[in-house]
Coordinates of C-alpha atoms in Angstrom, one line a residue:
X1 CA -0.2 -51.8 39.8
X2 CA -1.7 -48.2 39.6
X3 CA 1.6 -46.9 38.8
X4 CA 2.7 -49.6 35.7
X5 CA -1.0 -48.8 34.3
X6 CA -0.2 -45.0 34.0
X7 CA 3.2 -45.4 32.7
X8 CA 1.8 -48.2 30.4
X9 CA -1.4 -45.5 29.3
X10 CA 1.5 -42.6 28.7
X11 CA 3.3 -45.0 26.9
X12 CA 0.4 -45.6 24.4
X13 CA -0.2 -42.0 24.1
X14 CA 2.9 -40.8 23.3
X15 CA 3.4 -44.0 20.7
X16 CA -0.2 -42.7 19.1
X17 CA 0.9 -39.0 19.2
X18 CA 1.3 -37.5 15.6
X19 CA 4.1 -35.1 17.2
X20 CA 7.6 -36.8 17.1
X21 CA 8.9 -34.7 20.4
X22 CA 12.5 -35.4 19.4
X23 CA 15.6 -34.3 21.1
X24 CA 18.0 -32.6 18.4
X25 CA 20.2 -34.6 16.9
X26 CA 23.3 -35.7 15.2
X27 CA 21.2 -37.3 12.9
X28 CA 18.5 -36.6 11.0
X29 CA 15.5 -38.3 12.1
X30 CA 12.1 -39.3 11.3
X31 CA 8.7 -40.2 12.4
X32 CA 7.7 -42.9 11.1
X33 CA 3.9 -42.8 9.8
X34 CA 1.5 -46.0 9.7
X35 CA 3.0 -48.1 6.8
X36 CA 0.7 -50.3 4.4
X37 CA 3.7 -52.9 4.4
X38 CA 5.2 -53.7 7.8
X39 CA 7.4 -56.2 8.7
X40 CA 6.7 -57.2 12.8
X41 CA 9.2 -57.5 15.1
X42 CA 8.9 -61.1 15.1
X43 CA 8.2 -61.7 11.3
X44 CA 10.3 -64.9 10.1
X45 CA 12.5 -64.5 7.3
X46 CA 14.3 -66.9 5.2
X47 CA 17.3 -66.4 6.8
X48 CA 19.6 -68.0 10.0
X49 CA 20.6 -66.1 13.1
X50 CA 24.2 -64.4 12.4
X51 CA 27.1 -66.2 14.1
X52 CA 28.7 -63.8 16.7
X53 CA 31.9 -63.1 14.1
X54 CA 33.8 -59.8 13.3
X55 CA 32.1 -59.9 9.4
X56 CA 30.1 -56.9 8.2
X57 CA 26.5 -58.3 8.4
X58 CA 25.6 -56.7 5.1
X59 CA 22.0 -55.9 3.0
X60 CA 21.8 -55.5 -0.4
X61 CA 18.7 -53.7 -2.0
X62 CA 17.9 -54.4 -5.4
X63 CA 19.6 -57.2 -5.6
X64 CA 18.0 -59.1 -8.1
X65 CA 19.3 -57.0 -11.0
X66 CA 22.8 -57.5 -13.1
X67 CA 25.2 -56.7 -10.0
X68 CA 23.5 -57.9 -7.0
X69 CA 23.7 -61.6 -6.9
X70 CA 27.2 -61.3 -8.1
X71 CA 28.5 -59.4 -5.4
X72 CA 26.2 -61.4 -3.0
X73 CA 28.0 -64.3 -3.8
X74 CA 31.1 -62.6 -3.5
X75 CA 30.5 -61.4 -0.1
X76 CA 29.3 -64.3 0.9
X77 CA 32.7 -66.6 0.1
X78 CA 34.3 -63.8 1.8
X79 CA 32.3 -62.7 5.1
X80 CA 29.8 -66.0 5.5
X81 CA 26.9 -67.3 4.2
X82 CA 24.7 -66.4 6.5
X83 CA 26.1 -62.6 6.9
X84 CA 24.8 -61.2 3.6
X85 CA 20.8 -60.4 2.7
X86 CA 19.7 -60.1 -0.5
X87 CA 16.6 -58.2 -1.1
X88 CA 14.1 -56.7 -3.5
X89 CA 10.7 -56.3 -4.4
X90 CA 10.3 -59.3 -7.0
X91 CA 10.0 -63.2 -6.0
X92 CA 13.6 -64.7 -6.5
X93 CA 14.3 -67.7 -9.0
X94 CA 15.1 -70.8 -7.0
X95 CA 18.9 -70.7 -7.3
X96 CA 19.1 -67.1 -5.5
X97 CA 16.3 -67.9 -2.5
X98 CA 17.8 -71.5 -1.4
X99 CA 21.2 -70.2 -2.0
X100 CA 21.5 -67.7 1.0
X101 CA 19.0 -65.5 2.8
X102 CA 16.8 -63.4 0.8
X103 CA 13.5 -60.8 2.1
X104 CA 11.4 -58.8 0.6
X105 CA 12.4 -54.5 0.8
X106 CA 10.6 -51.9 -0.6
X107 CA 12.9 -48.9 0.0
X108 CA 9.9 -46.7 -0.5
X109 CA 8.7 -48.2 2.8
X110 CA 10.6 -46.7 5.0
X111 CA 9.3 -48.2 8.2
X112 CA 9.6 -51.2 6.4
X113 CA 13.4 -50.4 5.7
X114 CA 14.3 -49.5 9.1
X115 CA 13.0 -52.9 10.8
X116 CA 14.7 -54.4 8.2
X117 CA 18.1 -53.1 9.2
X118 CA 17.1 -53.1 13.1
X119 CA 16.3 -56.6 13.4
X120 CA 19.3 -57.8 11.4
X121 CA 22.1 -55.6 13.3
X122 CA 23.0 -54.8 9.3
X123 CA 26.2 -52.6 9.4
X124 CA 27.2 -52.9 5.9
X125 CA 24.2 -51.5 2.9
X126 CA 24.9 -52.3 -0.8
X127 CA 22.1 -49.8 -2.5
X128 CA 21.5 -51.3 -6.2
X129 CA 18.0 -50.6 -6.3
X130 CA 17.3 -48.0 -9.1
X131 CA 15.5 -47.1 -12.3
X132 CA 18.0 -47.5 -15.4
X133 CA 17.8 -45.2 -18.0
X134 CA 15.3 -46.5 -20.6
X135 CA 12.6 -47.5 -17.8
X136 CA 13.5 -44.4 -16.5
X137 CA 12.8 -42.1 -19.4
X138 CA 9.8 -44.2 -20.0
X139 CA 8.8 -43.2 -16.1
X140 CA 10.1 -40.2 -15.1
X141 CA 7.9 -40.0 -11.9
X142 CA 8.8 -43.5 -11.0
X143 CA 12.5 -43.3 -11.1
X144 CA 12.0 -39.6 -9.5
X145 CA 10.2 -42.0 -6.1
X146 CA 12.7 -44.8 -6.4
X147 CA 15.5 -43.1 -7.6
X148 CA 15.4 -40.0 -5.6
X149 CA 12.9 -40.9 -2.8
X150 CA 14.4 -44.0 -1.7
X151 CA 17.5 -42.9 -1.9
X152 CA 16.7 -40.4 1.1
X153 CA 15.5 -43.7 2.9
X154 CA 18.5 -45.2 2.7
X155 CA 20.4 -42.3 3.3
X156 CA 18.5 -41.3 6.6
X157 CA 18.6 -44.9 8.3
X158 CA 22.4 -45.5 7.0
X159 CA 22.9 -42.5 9.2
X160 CA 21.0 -43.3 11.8
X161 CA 22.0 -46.3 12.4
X162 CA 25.7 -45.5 11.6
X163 CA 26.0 -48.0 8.7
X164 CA 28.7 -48.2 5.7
X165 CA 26.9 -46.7 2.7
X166 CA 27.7 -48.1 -0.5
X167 CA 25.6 -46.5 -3.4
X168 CA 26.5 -47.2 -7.0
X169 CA 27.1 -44.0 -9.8
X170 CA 27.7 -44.4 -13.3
X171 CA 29.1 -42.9 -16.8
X172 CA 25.3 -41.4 -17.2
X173 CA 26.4 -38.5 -13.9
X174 CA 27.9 -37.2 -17.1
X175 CA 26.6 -34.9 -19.5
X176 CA 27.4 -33.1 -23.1
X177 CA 29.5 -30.6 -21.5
X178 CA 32.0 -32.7 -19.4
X179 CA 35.2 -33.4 -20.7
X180 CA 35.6 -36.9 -22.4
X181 CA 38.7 -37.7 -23.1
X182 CA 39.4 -37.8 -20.5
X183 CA 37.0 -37.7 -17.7
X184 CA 38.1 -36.7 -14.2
X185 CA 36.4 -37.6 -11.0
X186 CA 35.7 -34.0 -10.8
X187 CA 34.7 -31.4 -13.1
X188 CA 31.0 -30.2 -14.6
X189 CA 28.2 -33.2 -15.2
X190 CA 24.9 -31.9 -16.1
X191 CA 23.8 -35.6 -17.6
X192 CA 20.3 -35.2 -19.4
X193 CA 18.4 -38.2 -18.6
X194 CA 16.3 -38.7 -15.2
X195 CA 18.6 -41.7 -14.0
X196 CA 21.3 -39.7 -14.6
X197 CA 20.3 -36.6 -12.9
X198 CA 19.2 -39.0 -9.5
X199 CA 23.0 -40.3 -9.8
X200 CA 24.6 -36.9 -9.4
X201 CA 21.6 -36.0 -6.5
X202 CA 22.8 -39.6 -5.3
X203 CA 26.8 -38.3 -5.6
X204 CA 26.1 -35.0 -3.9
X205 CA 23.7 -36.7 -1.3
X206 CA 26.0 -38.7 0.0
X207 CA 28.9 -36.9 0.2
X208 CA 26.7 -34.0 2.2
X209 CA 25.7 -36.5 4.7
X210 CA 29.2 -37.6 5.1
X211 CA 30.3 -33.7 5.8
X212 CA 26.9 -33.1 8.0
X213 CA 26.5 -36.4 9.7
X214 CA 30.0 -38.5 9.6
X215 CA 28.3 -41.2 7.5
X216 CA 30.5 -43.3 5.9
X217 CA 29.5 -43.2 2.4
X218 CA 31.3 -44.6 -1.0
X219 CA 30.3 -44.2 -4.8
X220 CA 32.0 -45.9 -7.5
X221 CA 31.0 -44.3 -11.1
X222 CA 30.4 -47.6 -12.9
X223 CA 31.2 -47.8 -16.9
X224 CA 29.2 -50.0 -18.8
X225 CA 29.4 -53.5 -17.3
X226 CA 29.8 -56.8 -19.2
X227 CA 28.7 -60.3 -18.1
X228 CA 27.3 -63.6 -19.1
X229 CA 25.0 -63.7 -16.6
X230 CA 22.3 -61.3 -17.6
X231 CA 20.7 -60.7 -21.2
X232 CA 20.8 -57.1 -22.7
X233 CA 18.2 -55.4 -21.6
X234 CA 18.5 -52.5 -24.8
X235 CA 20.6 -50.2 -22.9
X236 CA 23.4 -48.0 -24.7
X237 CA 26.0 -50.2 -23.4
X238 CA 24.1 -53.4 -24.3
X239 CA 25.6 -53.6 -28.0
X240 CA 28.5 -55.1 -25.8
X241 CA 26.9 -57.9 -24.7
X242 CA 24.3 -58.7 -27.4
X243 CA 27.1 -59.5 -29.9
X244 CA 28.2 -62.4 -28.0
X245 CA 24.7 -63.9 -27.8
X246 CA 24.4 -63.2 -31.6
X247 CA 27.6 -63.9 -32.7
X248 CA 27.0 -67.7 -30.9
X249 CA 23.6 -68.4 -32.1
X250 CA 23.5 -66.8 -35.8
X251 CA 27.1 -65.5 -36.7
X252 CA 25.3 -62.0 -37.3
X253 CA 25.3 -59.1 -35.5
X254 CA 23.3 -55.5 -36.0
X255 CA 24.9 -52.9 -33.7
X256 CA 23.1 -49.8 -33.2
X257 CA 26.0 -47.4 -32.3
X258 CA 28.3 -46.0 -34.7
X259 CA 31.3 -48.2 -35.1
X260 CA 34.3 -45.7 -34.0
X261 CA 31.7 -44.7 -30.6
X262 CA 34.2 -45.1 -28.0
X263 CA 32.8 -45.8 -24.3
X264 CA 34.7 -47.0 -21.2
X265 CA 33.6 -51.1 -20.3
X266 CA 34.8 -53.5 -17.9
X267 CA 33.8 -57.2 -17.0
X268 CA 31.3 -57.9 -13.9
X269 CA 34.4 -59.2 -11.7
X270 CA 36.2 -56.6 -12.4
X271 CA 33.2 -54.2 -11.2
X272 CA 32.3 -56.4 -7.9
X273 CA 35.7 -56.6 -7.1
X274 CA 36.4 -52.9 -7.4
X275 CA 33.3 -52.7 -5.2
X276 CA 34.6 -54.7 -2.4
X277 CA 37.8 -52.9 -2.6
X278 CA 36.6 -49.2 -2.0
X279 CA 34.0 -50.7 1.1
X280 CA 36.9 -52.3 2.2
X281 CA 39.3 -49.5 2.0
X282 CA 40.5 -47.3 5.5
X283 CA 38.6 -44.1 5.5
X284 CA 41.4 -42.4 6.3
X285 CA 43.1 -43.6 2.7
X286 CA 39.7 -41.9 0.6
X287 CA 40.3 -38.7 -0.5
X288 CA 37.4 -38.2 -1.9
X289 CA 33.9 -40.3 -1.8
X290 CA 32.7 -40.5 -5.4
X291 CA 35.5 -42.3 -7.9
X292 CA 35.7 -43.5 -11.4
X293 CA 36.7 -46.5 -11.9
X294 CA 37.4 -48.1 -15.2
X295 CA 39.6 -51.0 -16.9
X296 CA 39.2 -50.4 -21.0
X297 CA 38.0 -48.4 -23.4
X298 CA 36.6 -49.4 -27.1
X299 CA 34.6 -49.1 -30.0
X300 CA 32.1 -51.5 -31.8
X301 CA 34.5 -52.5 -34.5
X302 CA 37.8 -52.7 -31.9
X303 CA 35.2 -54.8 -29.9
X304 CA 34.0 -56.6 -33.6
X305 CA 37.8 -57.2 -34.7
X306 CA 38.4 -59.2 -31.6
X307 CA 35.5 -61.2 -31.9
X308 CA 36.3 -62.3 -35.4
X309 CA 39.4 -64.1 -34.0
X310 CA 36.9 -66.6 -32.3
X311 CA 34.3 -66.5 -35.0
X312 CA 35.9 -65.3 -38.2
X313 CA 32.8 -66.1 -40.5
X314 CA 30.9 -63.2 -38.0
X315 CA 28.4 -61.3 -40.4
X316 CA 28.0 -57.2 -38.6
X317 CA 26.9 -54.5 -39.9
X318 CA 25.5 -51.2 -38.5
X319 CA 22.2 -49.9 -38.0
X320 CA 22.4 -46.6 -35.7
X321 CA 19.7 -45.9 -33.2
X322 CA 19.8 -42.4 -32.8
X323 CA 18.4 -42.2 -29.8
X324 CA 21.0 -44.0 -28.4
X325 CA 23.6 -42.6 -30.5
X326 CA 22.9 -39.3 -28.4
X327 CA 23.1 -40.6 -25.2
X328 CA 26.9 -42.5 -26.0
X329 CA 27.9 -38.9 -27.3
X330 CA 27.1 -37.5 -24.4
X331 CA 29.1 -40.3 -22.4
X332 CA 32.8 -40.0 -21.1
X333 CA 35.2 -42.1 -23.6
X334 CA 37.7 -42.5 -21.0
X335 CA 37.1 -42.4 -17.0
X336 CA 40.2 -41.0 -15.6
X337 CA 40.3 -43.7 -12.3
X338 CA 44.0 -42.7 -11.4
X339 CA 42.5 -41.3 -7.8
X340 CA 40.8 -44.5 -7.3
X341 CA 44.6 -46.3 -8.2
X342 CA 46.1 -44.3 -5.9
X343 CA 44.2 -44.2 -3.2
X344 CA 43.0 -47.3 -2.7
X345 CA 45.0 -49.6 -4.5
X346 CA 42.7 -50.2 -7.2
X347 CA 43.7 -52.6 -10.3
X348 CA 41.7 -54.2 -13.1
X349 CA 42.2 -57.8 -14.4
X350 CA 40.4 -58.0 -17.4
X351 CA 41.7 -56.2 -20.6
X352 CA 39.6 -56.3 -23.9
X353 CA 41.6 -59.5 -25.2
X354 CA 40.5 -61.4 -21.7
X355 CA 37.1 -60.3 -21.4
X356 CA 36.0 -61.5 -25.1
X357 CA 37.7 -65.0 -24.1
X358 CA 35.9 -65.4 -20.8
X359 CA 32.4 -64.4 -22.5
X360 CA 33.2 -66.9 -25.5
X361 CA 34.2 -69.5 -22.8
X362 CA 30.9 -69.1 -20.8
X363 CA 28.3 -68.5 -23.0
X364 CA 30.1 -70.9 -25.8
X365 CA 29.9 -73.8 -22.8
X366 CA 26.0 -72.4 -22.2
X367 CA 25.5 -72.9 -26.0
X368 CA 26.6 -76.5 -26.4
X369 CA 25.0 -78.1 -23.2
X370 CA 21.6 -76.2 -24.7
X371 CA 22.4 -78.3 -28.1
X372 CA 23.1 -81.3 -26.3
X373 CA 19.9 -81.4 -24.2

């Protein structure tokens, strides 16, 4: 008894100890400080015990925003149910927490993070959780914490704990002096906005860790995305989506980008499939691990003329934002994805034609069963 009371008072003492004492490692590694958010090793989550499969168990962070609980879903038809968390600071809606498991994750708590991942055997990490570029620009030291900070987070338990990174880029990596037309997966970036700036410290990041630690990060620069899910939420890209909504409930429509501004687009199942793709991909086929990707390019009237052939009487005209105006100037026109085609087999399905048909057939549906009720 003498002997398990000293091993369990050195025990203590080295758990108290504000020294870490760590061998070197592969890895980086950290000490984890006292957290003011903890999650207990026997905390119960909305959630059910994985079954003993093959399937990634996968986490998604920010996963309440435009692209999480699509790709949840997704993943979900594909690897289980019970295989895929979703996760984020804010309470879910009813449909997303009965729907699958959900927790809370505050990727600025990193303890918080690691349990997170320990206690779920997570091998797979979807990283959505990010300051876009209004909010950003509004809060440049937020999105520098979230953004920047808890990207590191992610970064240091992915490697750790030898998951498969995916973190998510976008046309804002890109500055006034990259090419446009077209833009190459590589070449200068130097994007002027905060959220842009963390992307390219996301890009660079990742692919360090990959070189330095053998962590199996991937990065797919998104363009602007399109769905009916989600309401516009006055980015630069939103013009896209706002016209439907108009075009439905008034027949009028004020865009606030010039109407020959040319910016690459693609619809959300073209984006979560592209995503699935690349974290699906052999390593040994990536040649790189930050790609465009892209399925069409347009302009506000090209967008407006094929709107008009579901609702010809459409009233638009254009009011430009300049703000915005300079950001879209600064934006690629055309991604140059032929890497990502070529590597890994990837293909879009949605063409300009299809994508104004599908958001007419959902939100028109939408539309009528409102009327009706």
């Amino acid at each position: 008894m003498a002997i398990v009371k000293n091993l369990g008072r050195t025990l203590s003492q080295l758990l108290q100890s504000p020294g870490c004492g760590c061998q070197t490692s592969i890895v980086p590694v950290r000490c984890i400080g006292v957290s003011p958010r903890q999650v207990t090793s026997d905390a119960s989550f909305h959630s059910v015990s994985f079954s003993e499969t093959d399937h990634p168990r996968v986490l998604i962070t920010g996963g309440l925003g435009q692209l999480g609980v699509g790709l949840a879903k997704l993943l979900r038809k594909r690897f289980g149910k019970n295989n895929v968390i979703l996760s984020d600071i804010r309470k879910p809606p009813d449909d997303v927490f009965y729907n699958g498991p959900f927790i809370y994750s505050d990727i600025l708590d990193y303890k918080n993070l690691r349990e997170i991942v320990v206690n779920n055997r997570i091998t797979w990490l979807f990283h959505y959780s990010a300051l876009l570029s209004a909010v950003g620009e509004a809060n440049v030291p937020l999105a520098r914490a979230v953004n920047i900070t808890g990207l590191h987070n992610i970064l240091d338990i992915a490697a750790e704990h030898s998951l498969r990174l995916f973190v998510p880029s976008t046309i804002g990596a890109f500055g006034p002096t990259s090419p446009r037309n077209p833009t190459p997966d590589l070449c200068i970036q130097r994007p002027r906005t905060i959220y842009g700036v963390s992307k390219v410290h996301a890009e660079l990041m990742g692919e360090y860790y990959h070189y330095r630690y053998g962590l199996d990060f991937r990065c797919l620069r998104y363009p602007g995305i399109i769905s009916a899910d989600s309401q516009p939420g006055g980015g630069t890209t939103d013009y896209a989506v706002q016209i439907f909504h108009d075009a439905i409930k008034n027949g009028k429509f004020q865009c606030n980008l010039k109407s020959d501004t040319r910016l690459p687009m693609m619809y959300i199942d073209d984006c979560l499939k592209a995503t699935l793709d690349v974290m699906e991909a052999p390593a040994a086929s990536l040649s790189m691990r930050t790609y465009n990707i892209s399925a069409m390019s347009f302009s506000p009237e090209e967008l407006v003329q094929e709107v008009k052939k579901h609702i010809p009487e459409l009233q638009v005209t254009y009011n430009v934002d300049a703000v915005r105006q300079a950001i879209a100037d600064s934006w690629p026109m055309n991604f140059d994805d032929s890497n990502a085609r070529r590597d890994w087999g990837w293909k879009h399905d949605f063409d300009l034609s299809e994508l104004v048909t599908t958001m007419f057939n959902i939100l028109g549906s939408d539309s009528r069963v409102a009327q009706i009720n």
